[in-house]
C-alpha positions as a Markdown table, in Angstrom:
| # | Residue | x | y | z |
|---|---|---|---|---|
| 1 | Met | 0.0 | 0.0 | 0.0 |
| 2 | Ala | 1.5 | 3.3 | -1.0 |
| 3 | Gly | 1.0 | 7.0 | 0.1 |
| 4 | Ser | -2.5 | 8.1 | 0.4 |
| 5 | Ala | -4.0 | 4.8 | 0.1 |
| 6 | Ala | -2.0 | 3.5 | 3.2 |
| 7 | Lys | -2.9 | 6.7 | 5.1 |
| 8 | Asp | -6.6 | 6.3 | 4.2 |
| 9 | His | -6.5 | 2.6 | 5.3 |
| 10 | Val | -5.4 | 3.6 | 8.8 |
| 11 | Val | -7.1 | 7.0 | 9.3 |
| 12 | Tyr | -10.5 | 6.4 | 7.9 |
| 13 | Pro | -11.5 | 3.5 | 10.3 |
| 14 | Leu | -10.0 | 5.5 | 13.3 |
| 15 | Glu | -12.0 | 8.6 | 12.4 |
| 16 | Lys | -15.2 | 6.7 | 11.7 |
| 17 | Arg | -15.2 | 4.3 | 14.6 |
| 18 | Val | -13.6 | 6.4 | 17.3 |
| 19 | Ile | -13.3 | 10.1 | 16.7 |
| 20 | Asn | -16.6 | 10.9 | 14.9 |
| 21 | Pro | -18.8 | 8.9 | 17.5 |
| 22 | Ile | -17.1 | 10.9 | 20.4 |
| 23 | Val | -17.8 | 14.2 | 18.6 |
| 24 | Leu | -21.4 | 13.2 | 17.8 |
| 25 | Leu | -22.0 | 12.2 | 21.5 |
| 26 | Ala | -20.6 | 15.6 | 22.5 |
| 27 | Trp | -23.1 | 17.3 | 20.3 |
| 28 | Glu | -26.0 | 15.1 | 21.7 |
| 29 | Leu | -24.9 | 16.1 | 25.2 |
| 30 | Gly | -25.1 | 19.8 | 24.3 |
| 31 | Ile | -21.3 | 20.4 | 24.6 |
| 32 | Pro | -20.3 | 20.8 | 20.9 |
| 33 | Pro | -16.4 | 20.9 | 20.5 |
| 34 | Pro | -15.2 | 24.5 | 19.7 |
| 35 | Gly | -14.5 | 24.8 | 16.0 |
| 36 | Asp | -16.8 | 21.9 | 15.0 |
| 37 | Ala | -20.2 | 21.7 | 13.3 |
| 38 | Leu | -22.5 | 19.0 | 12.2 |
| 39 | Leu | -23.4 | 18.3 | 8.6 |
| 40 | Glu | -26.6 | 16.5 | 7.9 |
| 41 | Thr | -27.1 | 14.8 | 4.5 |
| 42 | Thr | -29.9 | 12.5 | 3.3 |
| 43 | Gly | -28.6 | 8.9 | 2.8 |
| 44 | Arg | -28.5 | 8.2 | -0.8 |
| 45 | Arg | -29.9 | 4.6 | -0.4 |
| 46 | Thr | -31.9 | 4.9 | 2.9 |
| 47 | Gly | -33.2 | 8.4 | 2.5 |
| 48 | Gln | -32.5 | 8.7 | 6.3 |
| 49 | Pro | -30.6 | 11.7 | 7.8 |
| 50 | Arg | -27.0 | 11.1 | 8.2 |
| 51 | Arg | -24.9 | 13.4 | 10.5 |
| 52 | Thr | -21.2 | 13.8 | 10.2 |
| 53 | Pro | -18.9 | 16.0 | 12.3 |
| 54 | Val | -17.1 | 18.6 | 10.3 |
| 55 | Cys | -15.0 | 21.8 | 10.9 |
| 56 | Asp | -17.1 | 24.9 | 11.4 |
| 57 | Gly | -16.7 | 26.7 | 8.0 |
| 58 | Leu | -19.5 | 29.2 | 8.5 |
| 59 | Asp | -18.8 | 32.5 | 6.7 |
| 60 | Gly | -21.9 | 34.7 | 6.6 |
| 61 | Glu | -24.4 | 32.9 | 4.4 |
| 62 | Thr | -21.9 | 30.3 | 3.1 |
| 63 | Phe | -20.7 | 27.2 | 4.8 |
| 64 | Trp | -17.3 | 25.8 | 3.5 |
| 65 | Leu | -16.2 | 22.2 | 3.9 |
| 66 | Val | -13.2 | 20.1 | 2.9 |
| 67 | Ala | -13.9 | 16.5 | 2.4 |
| 68 | Gln | -10.8 | 14.6 | 3.5 |
| 69 | Arg | -11.5 | 11.6 | 1.3 |
| 70 | Gly | -12.8 | 13.6 | -1.7 |
| 71 | Arg | -15.5 | 11.9 | -3.6 |
| 72 | Arg | -15.1 | 8.7 | -1.7 |
| 73 | Ala | -16.5 | 10.2 | 1.5 |
| 74 | Asp | -20.0 | 8.9 | 2.2 |
| 75 | Trp | -21.3 | 12.4 | 2.9 |
| 76 | Val | -20.1 | 13.7 | -0.6 |
| 77 | Lys | -21.8 | 10.8 | -2.2 |
| 78 | Asn | -24.9 | 11.7 | -0.5 |
| 79 | Ile | -24.6 | 15.2 | -1.6 |
| 80 | Gln | -24.1 | 14.1 | -5.2 |
| 81 | Ala | -27.5 | 12.2 | -4.8 |
| 82 | Asn | -29.2 | 15.1 | -3.0 |
| 83 | Pro | -27.6 | 18.5 | -2.6 |
| 84 | Arg | -30.1 | 19.7 | 0.1 |
| 85 | Val | -28.3 | 19.6 | 3.5 |
| 86 | Arg | -28.3 | 21.1 | 7.0 |
| 87 | Val | -25.5 | 22.3 | 9.2 |
| 88 | Lys | -25.6 | 22.8 | 12.9 |
| 89 | Val | -23.5 | 25.6 | 14.1 |
| 90 | Arg | -22.9 | 27.7 | 17.1 |
| 91 | Ser | -24.9 | 30.9 | 17.1 |
| 92 | Gly | -24.6 | 33.4 | 19.9 |
| 93 | Ser | -25.1 | 31.5 | 23.1 |
| 94 | Gly | -26.6 | 28.3 | 21.5 |
| 95 | Val | -26.6 | 26.2 | 18.5 |
| 96 | Val | -28.9 | 26.4 | 15.3 |
| 97 | Trp | -29.6 | 24.2 | 12.4 |
| 98 | Arg | -29.1 | 26.0 | 8.9 |
| 99 | Ala | -30.4 | 24.6 | 5.7 |
| 100 | Gly | -28.9 | 25.0 | 2.3 |
| 101 | Thr | -27.7 | 23.6 | -1.0 |
| 102 | Ala | -24.3 | 22.0 | -1.4 |
| 103 | His | -22.0 | 22.4 | -4.3 |
| 104 | Ile | -18.9 | 20.2 | -5.1 |
| 105 | Leu | -16.1 | 22.5 | -6.2 |
| 106 | Asp | -13.6 | 20.4 | -8.2 |
| 107 | Asp | -11.7 | 23.6 | -9.3 |
| 108 | Asp | -11.3 | 25.1 | -5.8 |
| 109 | Asp | -8.0 | 24.7 | -4.0 |
| 110 | Pro | -8.8 | 22.7 | -0.8 |
| 111 | Arg | -5.6 | 23.5 | 1.0 |
| 112 | Glu | -6.2 | 27.3 | 0.5 |
| 113 | Arg | -9.8 | 26.8 | 1.6 |
| 114 | Gln | -8.7 | 25.1 | 4.8 |
| 115 | Arg | -6.3 | 28.0 | 5.4 |
| 116 | Arg | -9.1 | 30.5 | 4.9 |
| 117 | Ile | -11.5 | 28.6 | 7.2 |
| 118 | Gly | -9.1 | 28.6 | 10.1 |
| 119 | Arg | -8.0 | 32.3 | 9.7 |
| 120 | Gly | -8.8 | 34.3 | 12.7 |
| 121 | Asn | -10.3 | 31.7 | 14.9 |
| 122 | Leu | -8.1 | 29.3 | 17.0 |
| 123 | Ala | -10.7 | 26.6 | 17.5 |
| 124 | Arg | -11.4 | 26.4 | 13.8 |
| 125 | Arg | -7.6 | 26.5 | 12.9 |
| 126 | Leu | -7.1 | 23.5 | 15.3 |
| 127 | Cys | -10.0 | 21.7 | 13.7 |
| 128 | Val | -8.8 | 22.3 | 10.1 |
| 129 | Ser | -5.2 | 21.4 | 11.0 |
| 130 | Ala | -6.3 | 18.1 | 12.6 |
| 131 | Ser | -8.5 | 17.4 | 9.5 |
| 132 | Ala | -5.8 | 18.4 | 6.9 |
| 133 | Ala | -3.4 | 15.9 | 8.6 |
| 134 | Met | -5.9 | 13.2 | 7.7 |
| 135 | Asp | -6.5 | 14.3 | 4.2 |
| 136 | Thr | -5.9 | 11.6 | 1.5 |
| 137 | Asp | -7.8 | 13.4 | -1.5 |
| 138 | Pro | -9.1 | 16.8 | -0.3 |
| 139 | Leu | -12.2 | 18.3 | -2.1 |
| 140 | Thr | -14.0 | 21.6 | -1.4 |
| 141 | Val | -17.6 | 21.8 | -0.9 |
| 142 | Arg | -19.6 | 25.0 | -0.6 |
| 143 | Ile | -23.0 | 25.2 | 1.0 |
| 144 | Asp | -25.2 | 28.2 | 0.0 |
| 145 | Leu | -27.3 | 28.7 | 3.1 |
| 146 | Asp | -31.0 | 29.5 | 2.8 |
| 147 | Thr | -31.9 | 33.1 | 3.9 |
| 148 | Arg | -33.4 | 33.3 | 7.3 |
């Protein structure tokens, strides 16, 4: 196994079976980790809501994401089947769900996007740095949030 395939073989199971369940539990307990958000897609086969921890990429009425595994990520496959999504983000003293439409951006520079997401916010920068360390095939996704 070479390069990113070996990294993906080790990192993906760790993230899916250890890290993500802990972060999801924190959200359920009402103690979301700083710099994190939740992405909710619709399962492409089941039609059921699927929640995935992501870095908080909220920028006004746009939410930016970088998929570590690119088009191999289940949530990216779900977006390809149905681009309507929700993100759960911190807002003031609480958290809110925001709905929007996701767009996969093959021509965007995901490394630069990660740098921009983390700019000016330590918690986001830490999340993005940890995420970038696990990237095997990064891909940018933009969510245009519905107006409130």
